[in-house]
CSV table of C-alpha atoms and ligand atoms in Angstrom, one decimal:
chain,number,residue,atom,x,y,z
A,8,MET,CA,25.4,3.8,34.1
A,9,ASN,CA,29.0,3.7,32.9
A,10,LEU,CA,31.4,3.8,30.0
A,11,GLU,CA,31.1,0.1,29.5
A,12,THR,CA,27.5,0.1,28.5
A,13,VAL,CA,25.7,-0.1,25.1
A,14,VAL,CA,21.9,0.3,24.5
A,15,LEU,CA,20.7,-2.3,22.1
A,16,ALA,CA,17.5,-2.1,20.1
A,17,TYR,CA,16.1,-5.5,21.1
A,18,SER,CA,13.4,-7.3,19.3
A,19,GLY,CA,13.5,-10.6,21.1
A,20,GLY,CA,14.5,-12.5,17.9
A,21,LEU,CA,17.5,-14.7,17.4
A,22,ASP,CA,19.8,-11.9,16.0
A,23,THR,CA,19.4,-9.5,18.8
A,24,SER,CA,19.5,-12.2,21.5
A,25,VAL,CA,22.8,-13.5,20.1
A,26,ALA,CA,24.0,-9.9,19.9
A,27,ILE,CA,23.7,-9.5,23.7
A,28,LYS,CA,26.2,-12.2,24.2
A,29,TRP,CA,28.4,-11.3,21.2
A,30,ILE,CA,28.7,-7.7,22.2
A,31,LYS,CA,29.9,-8.8,25.7
A,32,GLU,CA,32.5,-11.2,24.2
A,33,LYS,CA,33.7,-8.9,21.4
A,34,TYR,CA,33.6,-5.5,23.0
A,35,ASN,CA,33.3,-6.3,26.6
A,36,LEU,CA,30.3,-4.0,27.0
A,37,ASP,CA,27.3,-4.6,29.1
A,38,VAL,CA,24.0,-4.5,27.2
A,39,ILE,CA,20.9,-2.6,28.1
A,40,ALA,CA,18.2,-4.1,26.0
A,41,LEU,CA,15.6,-1.6,24.7
A,42,THR,CA,12.4,-3.0,23.2
A,43,ILE,CA,10.3,-0.4,21.5
A,44,ASP,CA,6.6,-1.1,20.9
A,45,LEU,CA,5.5,0.6,17.7
A,46,GLY,CA,2.4,-1.6,17.6
A,47,SER,CA,3.8,-5.0,16.7
A,48,GLU,CA,1.5,-6.9,19.1
A,49,ARG,CA,4.3,-9.0,20.7
A,50,ASP,CA,4.4,-10.3,24.2
A,51,LEU,CA,6.6,-7.6,25.6
A,52,PRO,CA,7.1,-8.8,29.2
A,53,SER,CA,8.4,-12.1,27.9
A,54,ILE,CA,10.7,-10.4,25.4
A,55,ARG,CA,12.0,-8.3,28.3
A,56,GLN,CA,12.6,-11.5,30.3
A,57,ARG,CA,14.4,-13.1,27.4
A,58,ALA,CA,16.8,-10.2,27.2
A,59,LEU,CA,17.6,-10.6,30.9
A,60,ASP,CA,18.0,-14.4,30.6
A,61,VAL,CA,20.5,-14.0,27.8
A,62,GLY,CA,22.5,-11.6,29.9
A,63,ALA,CA,21.4,-8.0,29.4
A,64,VAL,CA,22.2,-6.0,32.6
A,65,ASP,CA,18.9,-4.2,32.2
A,66,ALA,CA,15.9,-4.5,29.8
A,67,LYS,CA,13.5,-1.7,29.1
A,68,ILE,CA,10.3,-1.5,27.3
A,69,VAL,CA,9.0,1.7,25.7
A,70,ASP,CA,5.6,2.2,24.3
A,71,GLY,CA,6.4,4.3,21.3
A,72,ARG,CA,3.0,4.0,19.6
A,73,ASP,CA,1.7,7.5,20.3
A,74,LEU,CA,5.0,9.1,19.4
A,75,PHE,CA,5.2,7.0,16.3
A,76,LEU,CA,1.9,8.2,15.0
A,77,LYS,CA,2.1,11.8,16.2
A,78,TYR,CA,5.6,12.6,15.1
A,79,PHE,CA,6.3,10.2,12.3
A,80,ALA,CA,3.4,8.4,10.6
A,81,PHE,CA,0.8,11.2,10.6
A,82,PRO,CA,3.4,13.8,9.4
A,83,ALA,CA,4.4,11.4,6.7
A,84,LEU,CA,0.7,11.1,5.8
A,85,GLN,CA,0.4,14.9,5.6
A,86,SER,CA,3.4,14.8,3.4
A,87,GLY,CA,1.8,12.3,1.1
A,88,ALA,CA,5.0,10.2,1.5
A,89,ILE,CA,4.7,7.1,-0.6
A,90,TYR,CA,7.9,5.5,-2.0
A,91,GLU,CA,7.9,4.7,-5.7
A,92,ARG,CA,4.1,5.0,-5.9
A,93,GLU,CA,3.5,1.9,-3.7
A,94,TYR,CA,5.1,1.8,-0.3
A,95,PRO,CA,3.7,3.8,2.6
A,96,LEU,CA,7.1,3.5,4.3
A,97,ALA,CA,6.0,1.8,7.5
A,98,THR,CA,9.4,0.3,8.3
A,99,ALA,CA,11.3,3.4,7.1
A,100,ILE,CA,9.3,5.7,9.3
A,101,GLY,CA,9.8,3.6,12.4
A,102,ARG,CA,13.6,3.7,12.2
A,103,PRO,CA,14.2,7.4,13.1
A,104,LEU,CA,12.0,7.0,16.2
A,105,ILE,CA,13.9,3.9,17.2
A,106,ALA,CA,17.1,5.8,16.8
A,107,LYS,CA,15.7,8.7,18.8
A,108,LEU,CA,14.7,6.4,21.7
A,109,LEU,CA,18.1,4.6,21.6
A,110,VAL,CA,19.8,7.9,21.9
A,111,ASP,CA,17.5,9.1,24.7
A,112,VAL,CA,18.2,5.9,26.7
A,113,ALA,CA,21.9,6.2,26.1
A,114,HIS,CA,21.8,9.7,27.5
A,115,GLU,CA,19.7,8.7,30.5
A,116,THR,CA,22.1,5.8,31.3
A,117,GLY,CA,25.3,7.4,30.3
A,118,ALA,CA,26.0,4.8,27.7
A,119,LYS,CA,28.5,5.8,25.0
A,120,ALA,CA,27.3,3.4,22.4
A,121,VAL,CA,24.1,2.1,20.8
A,122,ALA,CA,23.6,-1.1,18.9
A,123,HIS,CA,21.0,-2.6,16.5
A,124,GLY,CA,20.5,-5.9,14.7
A,125,CYS,CA,20.4,-4.7,11.1
A,126,THR,CA,22.3,-6.6,8.4
A,127,GLY,CA,24.8,-4.9,6.1
A,128,LYS,CA,22.6,-5.2,3.1
A,129,GLY,CA,19.4,-3.3,3.8
A,130,ASN,CA,18.1,0.2,4.2
A,131,ASP,CA,17.4,-0.1,7.9
A,132,GLN,CA,21.1,0.0,8.9
A,133,VAL,CA,21.4,3.3,7.0
A,134,ARG,CA,18.3,4.8,8.6
A,135,LEU,CA,19.4,3.9,12.1
A,136,ASP,CA,23.1,4.9,11.7
A,137,VAL,CA,22.3,8.2,10.0
A,138,SER,CA,19.6,9.1,12.5
A,139,VAL,CA,21.7,8.3,15.5
A,140,GLY,CA,24.5,10.3,14.0
A,141,ALA,CA,22.2,13.2,13.4
A,142,LEU,CA,20.9,13.2,17.0
A,143,ASP,CA,24.2,12.6,18.7
A,144,PRO,CA,27.3,12.4,16.5
A,145,ASN,CA,29.4,11.3,19.5
A,146,LEU,CA,27.7,8.0,20.1
A,147,LYS,CA,29.4,4.9,18.8
A,148,ILE,CA,27.2,2.5,16.8
A,149,ILE,CA,27.6,-1.2,16.9
A,150,ALA,CA,25.9,-3.4,14.4
A,151,PRO,CA,26.7,-7.0,15.4
A,152,VAL,CA,24.9,-8.8,12.6
A,153,ARG,CA,26.7,-6.6,10.0
A,154,GLU,CA,30.0,-7.3,11.8
A,155,TRP,CA,30.0,-10.8,12.9
A,156,LYS,CA,30.1,-12.6,9.5
A,157,MET,CA,28.4,-15.7,10.9
A,158,SER,CA,26.1,-17.6,8.6
A,159,ARG,CA,22.6,-18.5,9.8
A,160,PRO,CA,23.6,-22.1,10.8
A,161,GLU,CA,26.8,-20.7,12.6
A,162,GLU,CA,24.7,-18.2,14.4
A,163,ILE,CA,22.3,-21.0,15.6
A,164,GLU,CA,25.2,-23.0,16.7
A,165,TYR,CA,26.6,-20.0,18.6
A,166,ALA,CA,23.2,-19.6,20.3
A,167,ARG,CA,23.1,-23.3,21.2
A,168,LYS,CA,26.6,-23.2,22.7
A,169,ASN,CA,25.7,-20.1,24.7
A,170,ASN,CA,22.3,-21.3,25.9
A,171,ILE,CA,20.5,-18.6,24.1
A,172,PRO,CA,17.0,-19.8,23.5
A,173,ILE,CA,16.2,-20.2,19.8
A,174,PRO,CA,12.8,-18.5,19.0
A,175,ALA,CA,10.2,-20.6,17.2
A,176,THR,CA,10.3,-18.1,14.3
A,177,VAL,CA,13.8,-19.2,13.4
A,178,ASP,CA,12.4,-21.6,10.9
A,179,SER,CA,10.4,-18.9,9.1
A,180,PRO,CA,11.9,-18.2,5.7
A,181,TYR,CA,10.6,-14.6,5.9
A,182,SER,CA,12.1,-11.5,7.4
A,183,THR,CA,9.3,-9.3,8.7
A,184,ASP,CA,9.0,-5.9,10.4
A,185,VAL,CA,5.8,-4.7,11.9
A,186,ASN,CA,4.4,-1.5,13.2
A,187,LEU,CA,1.0,0.3,13.2
A,188,TRP,CA,1.7,1.7,9.8
A,189,GLY,CA,2.2,-1.7,8.2
A,190,ARG,CA,3.9,-5.0,7.9
A,191,SER,CA,7.0,-5.6,5.7
A,192,ILE,CA,7.7,-9.1,4.5
A,193,GLU,CA,10.7,-10.2,2.5
A,194,ALA,CA,13.0,-13.1,1.7
A,195,GLY,CA,12.3,-16.8,1.2
A,196,ILE,CA,10.2,-17.7,-1.9
A,197,LEU,CA,9.4,-14.0,-2.3
A,198,GLU,CA,12.8,-13.4,-3.7
A,199,ASP,CA,11.5,-14.8,-7.0
A,200,PRO,CA,9.5,-11.8,-8.3
A,201,TRP,CA,7.5,-14.1,-10.6
A,202,VAL,CA,6.1,-16.2,-7.7
A,203,GLU,CA,2.8,-15.0,-6.2
A,204,PRO,CA,3.1,-14.5,-2.5
A,205,PRO,CA,1.9,-17.6,-0.7
A,206,ALA,CA,-1.2,-17.2,1.5
A,207,GLU,CA,0.9,-17.6,4.7
A,208,VAL,CA,2.6,-14.2,4.2
A,209,TRP,CA,-0.6,-12.3,4.8
A,210,LEU,CA,-1.6,-11.9,8.4
A,211,TRP,CA,-3.6,-8.6,8.5
A,212,THR,CA,-5.6,-8.8,5.2
A,213,LYS,CA,-8.1,-11.3,4.1
A,214,ASP,CA,-7.8,-12.9,0.7
A,215,PRO,CA,-10.2,-10.6,-1.3
A,216,LYS,CA,-12.0,-13.7,-2.5
A,217,ASP,CA,-12.9,-14.5,1.1
A,218,ALA,CA,-13.7,-10.9,2.0
A,219,PRO,CA,-17.4,-10.0,2.8
A,220,ASN,CA,-19.7,-10.0,-0.2
A,221,THR,CA,-21.2,-6.7,0.7
A,222,PRO,CA,-19.2,-3.5,0.6
A,223,GLN,CA,-18.6,-1.5,3.7
A,224,TYR,CA,-18.6,2.3,3.8
A,225,ILE,CA,-16.5,4.1,6.3
A,226,GLU,CA,-16.1,7.8,7.1
A,227,ILE,CA,-12.8,9.3,8.0
A,228,GLU,CA,-12.6,12.8,9.4
A,229,PHE,CA,-9.4,14.8,9.1
A,230,GLU,CA,-8.3,18.0,10.9
A,231,LYS,CA,-5.5,19.8,9.1
A,232,GLY,CA,-4.5,16.6,7.4
A,233,ILE,CA,-4.6,14.4,10.5
A,234,PRO,CA,-7.2,11.7,10.9
A,235,VAL,CA,-9.2,12.4,14.1
A,236,ALA,CA,-12.5,10.4,13.8
A,237,LEU,CA,-13.8,7.2,12.3
A,238,ASP,CA,-17.4,6.8,11.5
A,239,GLY,CA,-18.3,9.9,13.5
A,240,GLU,CA,-16.4,8.7,16.6
A,241,ALA,CA,-13.5,10.8,17.8
A,242,LEU,CA,-10.5,8.5,18.4
A,243,ASP,CA,-6.9,8.8,19.5
A,244,GLY,CA,-4.5,8.0,16.7
A,245,VAL,CA,-3.5,4.6,18.0
A,246,THR,CA,-7.1,3.4,18.3
A,247,LEU,CA,-8.0,4.9,15.0
A,248,VAL,CA,-5.2,3.2,13.1
A,249,GLN,CA,-5.7,-0.1,14.8
A,250,LYS,CA,-9.4,-0.1,14.0
A,251,LEU,CA,-8.8,0.9,10.4
A,252,ASN,CA,-6.2,-1.9,10.0
A,253,ASP,CA,-8.9,-4.3,11.2
A,254,ILE,CA,-11.7,-3.0,9.1
A,255,ALA,CA,-9.8,-2.5,5.9
A,256,GLY,CA,-7.8,-5.8,6.4
A,257,GLU,CA,-11.1,-7.6,6.7
A,258,HIS,CA,-12.0,-6.4,3.2
A,259,GLY,CA,-8.6,-7.5,1.9
A,260,VAL,CA,-7.5,-3.9,1.4
A,261,GLY,CA,-3.8,-2.9,1.8
A,262,ARG,CA,-1.8,-5.7,0.0
A,263,ILE,CA,1.2,-4.4,-1.8
A,264,ASP,CA,3.7,-6.4,-3.9
A,265,HIS,CA,6.6,-4.1,-4.9
A,266,VAL,CA,10.0,-4.5,-6.6
A,267,GLU,CA,11.7,-1.5,-5.1
A,268,ASN,CA,15.0,0.2,-5.4
A,269,ARG,CA,17.0,0.0,-2.2
A,270,LEU,CA,19.4,2.8,-1.3
A,271,VAL,CA,22.3,0.3,-1.3
A,272,GLY,CA,21.8,-0.2,-5.0
A,273,ILE,CA,19.9,-3.4,-5.4
A,274,LYS,CA,16.3,-4.1,-6.4
A,275,SER,CA,14.4,-6.2,-3.9
A,276,ARG,CA,10.9,-7.7,-3.9
A,277,GLU,CA,8.9,-6.6,-0.9
A,278,ILE,CA,5.5,-7.5,0.3
A,279,TYR,CA,3.6,-5.1,2.4
A,280,GLU,CA,0.4,-5.2,4.3
A,281,ALA,CA,-0.8,-1.8,5.2
A,282,PRO,CA,-4.6,-1.5,5.3
A,283,ALA,CA,-4.8,1.6,7.5
A,284,SER,CA,-2.0,3.6,5.8
A,285,VAL,CA,-3.2,2.8,2.3
A,286,VAL,CA,-6.8,3.9,3.1
A,287,LEU,CA,-5.6,7.0,5.0
A,288,HIS,CA,-3.3,8.1,2.2
A,289,GLN,CA,-6.1,7.6,-0.4
A,290,ALA,CA,-8.6,9.5,1.8
A,291,HIS,CA,-6.2,12.3,2.6
A,292,ALA,CA,-5.3,12.8,-1.0
A,293,ALA,CA,-9.1,13.0,-1.9
A,294,LEU,CA,-9.5,15.7,0.7
A,295,GLU,CA,-6.5,17.6,-0.6
A,296,ASP,CA,-8.1,17.5,-4.1
A,297,MET,CA,-11.0,19.5,-2.5
A,298,THR,CA,-9.0,21.9,-0.4
A,299,LEU,CA,-5.7,22.7,-2.1
A,300,SER,CA,-5.4,25.0,-5.0
A,301,ARG,CA,-4.1,23.6,-8.3
A,302,ASP,CA,-0.7,25.2,-7.8
A,303,GLN,CA,-0.4,24.0,-4.2
A,304,ALA,CA,-1.3,20.5,-5.3
A,305,ARG,CA,1.1,20.4,-8.2
A,306,PHE,CA,4.0,21.7,-6.1
A,307,LYS,CA,3.1,19.4,-3.3
A,308,THR,CA,3.5,16.4,-5.5
A,309,THR,CA,7.1,17.3,-6.0
A,310,VAL,CA,7.6,17.8,-2.3
A,311,SER,CA,5.9,14.5,-1.5
A,312,ASN,CA,8.2,12.6,-3.8
A,313,GLN,CA,11.2,14.3,-2.4
A,314,ILE,CA,10.2,13.6,1.2
A,315,ALA,CA,9.3,10.0,0.5
A,316,GLU,CA,12.8,9.5,-1.0
A,317,MET,CA,14.4,11.1,2.0
A,318,ILE,CA,12.4,9.0,4.5
A,319,TYR,CA,13.3,5.9,2.5
A,320,ASN,CA,17.0,6.9,2.4
A,321,GLY,CA,17.3,7.5,6.1
A,322,LEU,CA,17.3,11.3,6.0
A,323,TRP,CA,14.3,11.9,8.3
A,324,PHE,CA,16.3,14.2,10.5
A,325,SER,CA,17.9,16.2,7.7
A,326,ALA,CA,17.6,19.9,7.5
A,327,LEU,CA,15.9,19.7,4.1
A,328,HIS,CA,13.2,17.5,5.5
A,329,GLN,CA,12.6,20.0,8.2
A,330,ASP,CA,12.3,22.8,5.7
A,331,LEU,CA,10.0,20.8,3.4
A,332,ARG,CA,7.9,19.9,6.5
A,333,ALA,CA,7.3,23.6,7.1
A,334,PHE,CA,5.8,23.8,3.6
A,335,VAL,CA,3.7,20.7,4.2
A,336,GLU,CA,2.4,21.9,7.5
A,337,SER,CA,1.4,25.2,6.0
A,338,SER,CA,-0.3,23.3,3.1
A,339,GLN,CA,-2.5,21.4,5.6
A,340,ARG,CA,-4.2,24.3,7.3
A,341,HIS,CA,-7.4,23.9,5.4
A,342,VAL,CA,-7.2,20.1,4.8
A,343,SER,CA,-10.1,19.4,7.1
A,344,GLY,CA,-13.3,17.5,6.4
A,345,THR,CA,-14.7,14.0,5.9
A,346,VAL,CA,-14.0,11.4,3.3
A,347,ARG,CA,-16.3,8.4,2.7
A,348,VAL,CA,-14.5,5.3,1.5
A,349,LYS,CA,-16.0,2.1,0.2
A,350,LEU,CA,-14.2,-1.1,1.0
A,351,PHE,CA,-15.0,-4.1,-1.1
A,352,LYS,CA,-13.1,-7.3,-2.1
A,353,GLY,CA,-9.6,-6.0,-1.9
A,354,ALA,CA,-10.3,-2.5,-3.2
A,355,SER,CA,-10.9,0.8,-1.4
A,356,MET,CA,-12.6,3.5,-3.4
A,357,ILE,CA,-13.5,7.1,-2.6
A,358,ALA,CA,-17.2,7.3,-2.4
A,359,GLY,CA,-17.6,10.9,-1.2
A,360,ARG,CA,-15.8,13.9,0.4
A,361,LYS,CA,-16.9,17.1,2.0
A,362,SER,CA,-15.1,20.0,3.7
A,363,PRO,CA,-16.1,23.3,5.2
A,364,ARG,CA,-12.9,24.6,3.5
A,365,SER,CA,-13.7,23.1,0.1
A,366,LEU,CA,-12.6,25.0,-3.0
A,367,TYR,CA,-15.1,23.0,-5.0
A,368,GLN,CA,-17.9,25.3,-5.8
A,369,TYR,CA,-21.1,23.8,-7.1
A,370,GLU,CA,-22.3,27.0,-8.7
A,371,LEU,CA,-19.1,27.2,-10.7
A,372,ALA,CA,-19.0,23.5,-11.6
A,373,THR,CA,-22.6,22.7,-12.5
A,374,TYR,CA,-24.0,22.3,-16.0
A,375,ASP,CA,-27.5,22.7,-14.5
A,376,LYS,CA,-29.5,25.8,-13.6
A,377,GLY,CA,-27.7,28.1,-11.2
A,378,ASP,CA,-24.5,28.1,-13.1
A,379,THR,CA,-22.5,31.2,-12.3
A,380,PHE,CA,-19.5,30.5,-14.4
A,381,ASP,CA,-19.0,33.3,-17.0
A,382,GLN,CA,-18.8,31.4,-20.3
A,383,ASP,CA,-18.3,34.7,-22.2
A,384,ALA,CA,-15.1,35.3,-20.3
A,385,ALA,CA,-13.8,32.0,-21.6
A,386,MET,CA,-13.4,33.4,-25.1
A,387,GLY,CA,-11.2,36.2,-24.0
A,388,PHE,CA,-9.2,33.9,-21.8
A,389,ILE,CA,-8.6,31.4,-24.6
A,390,LYS,CA,-7.6,34.2,-26.9
A,391,LEU,CA,-4.8,35.2,-24.6
A,392,TRP,CA,-3.9,31.7,-23.5
A,393,GLY,CA,-3.5,30.6,-27.1
A,394,LEU,CA,-1.7,33.8,-28.2
A,395,PRO,CA,1.9,32.5,-27.9
A,396,LEU,CA,1.0,29.5,-30.0
A,397,GLN,CA,-0.8,31.6,-32.6
A,398,THR,CA,2.2,34.0,-32.8
A,399,GLN,CA,4.6,31.1,-33.2
A,400,ALA,CA,2.4,29.5,-35.8
A,401,ASN,CA,2.3,32.7,-37.8
A,402,ILE,CA,5.9,33.4,-37.7
A,403,GLN,CA,7.6,30.0,-37.7
A,404,MET,CA,5.2,27.3,-38.8
A,405,LEU,CA,3.1,28.8,-41.6
A,406,GLY,CA,4.1,26.9,-44.7
A,407,GLU,CA,6.2,24.5,-42.8
A,408,GLY,CA,3.2,23.2,-40.8
A,409,VAL,CA,3.3,21.1,-37.7
A,410,THR,CA,5.6,18.2,-38.4
A,411,ALA,CA,5.8,14.7,-37.3
A,412,PRO,CA,5.9,13.2,-34.7
A,413,MET,CA,3.2,15.6,-33.5
A,414,LEU,CA,0.9,14.7,-36.4
A,415,PRO,CA,0.7,11.8,-38.8
A,416,GLU,CA,2.9,12.4,-41.9
A,417,ALA,CA,0.2,12.7,-44.5
A,418,GLU,CA,-1.7,15.4,-42.6
A,419,SER,CA,1.2,17.3,-41.3
A,420,SER,CA,0.9,20.3,-43.6
A,421,SER,CA,-2.8,20.9,-43.4
A,422,CYS,CA,-2.9,23.3,-40.5
B,25,LIG,N1,12.2,-2.8,2.2
B,25,LIG,C1,11.5,-2.1,3.2
B,25,LIG,C2,12.3,-0.9,3.6
B,25,LIG,O1,13.4,-0.7,3.3
B,25,LIG,C3,11.2,-3.0,4.4
B,25,LIG,C4,12.4,-3.4,5.2
B,25,LIG,C5,12.0,-4.5,6.1
B,25,LIG,N2,12.9,-4.7,7.1
B,25,LIG,C6,13.1,-5.9,7.8
B,25,LIG,N3,13.9,-5.9,8.7
B,25,LIG,N4,12.4,-6.9,7.4
B,25,LIG,O2,11.7,0.0,4.2
């Protein structure tokens, strides 16, 4: 298009609608609205129309669901990326893709700037800004909500004056973000970490007390760490994740209540609903237990934590992530097989797992007939394994004994 254009990530909500007008006023730039569907189940044609009504010169819709799973969510699953033991990173994983699509459309249209509706307090601004900068350092980034310093009532007043339709959701006390990998809900009463989330925050998961009284067993098949079939039926990623969200959500699985550490230095209380990603992570980990060596598994835990932190902190497109991904991809080459999961009243439990590449060997593990494990070899092994301790005990500890706090005081000299 021209130098006077900006591509805005447009959600259809109040903030980004007001932003269309505000950008024109403040920067005298025309806005191309870009609405990206990552599986949030919104009425996209009417969102597109709203952007045009508010004054966007063009409004595009991109179905990013396939890309999202293939290049972001499933790789994150292979990585075992869970932030602070709880959060499967749905929102965080969506941001680099949104940045990528903003940059793509800017290049297609010749726009020299991109814009988003993030506030100045969260992680999302960091993820978008850093990702855009990594993909095209020359693009200018405008973040109206961070810049305009309007309070919510002032913003609504601005919308009224400018004939910007006020969405019905404006009264919701919650801030939400939704994609196939999960829902994030924050603000309102949730800001009191002592208060149990009210029933209304949950849209994808049944209250476990209302979930079916009989457990449901499902089978998830993985190929190289990617889920490819559900209950024996080969499915594309989007269908598989949607189905799993429905099934696990019906059983009340996937509710997360987390006080997390934001990159910008504050703790915040976040509620997540992530039925599919919770079950997939659990099943994937169970399959890795079968197919990775002890050393691979131990090392991968470190890599998983590092990747999770980088994803959370907006460093998806960093060189280190790329390097660690090479390790993860290599680690997944035998992570194929099927995991059986039992869903019941808010819980998901691994019920079984099998893999043609399994390192679990019945003949070695069994205590029954057919045991091939050489128990005689254990003695020699233990002798060498314990040798350094024995040496040290002889030279340094004899007489002194093992001292507290390793042993209770009274018994400390007896070995
Ligand atoms: N705290 C989560 C994160 O940083 C969720 C953010 C939700 N974003 C939102 N716009 N409501 O990934």
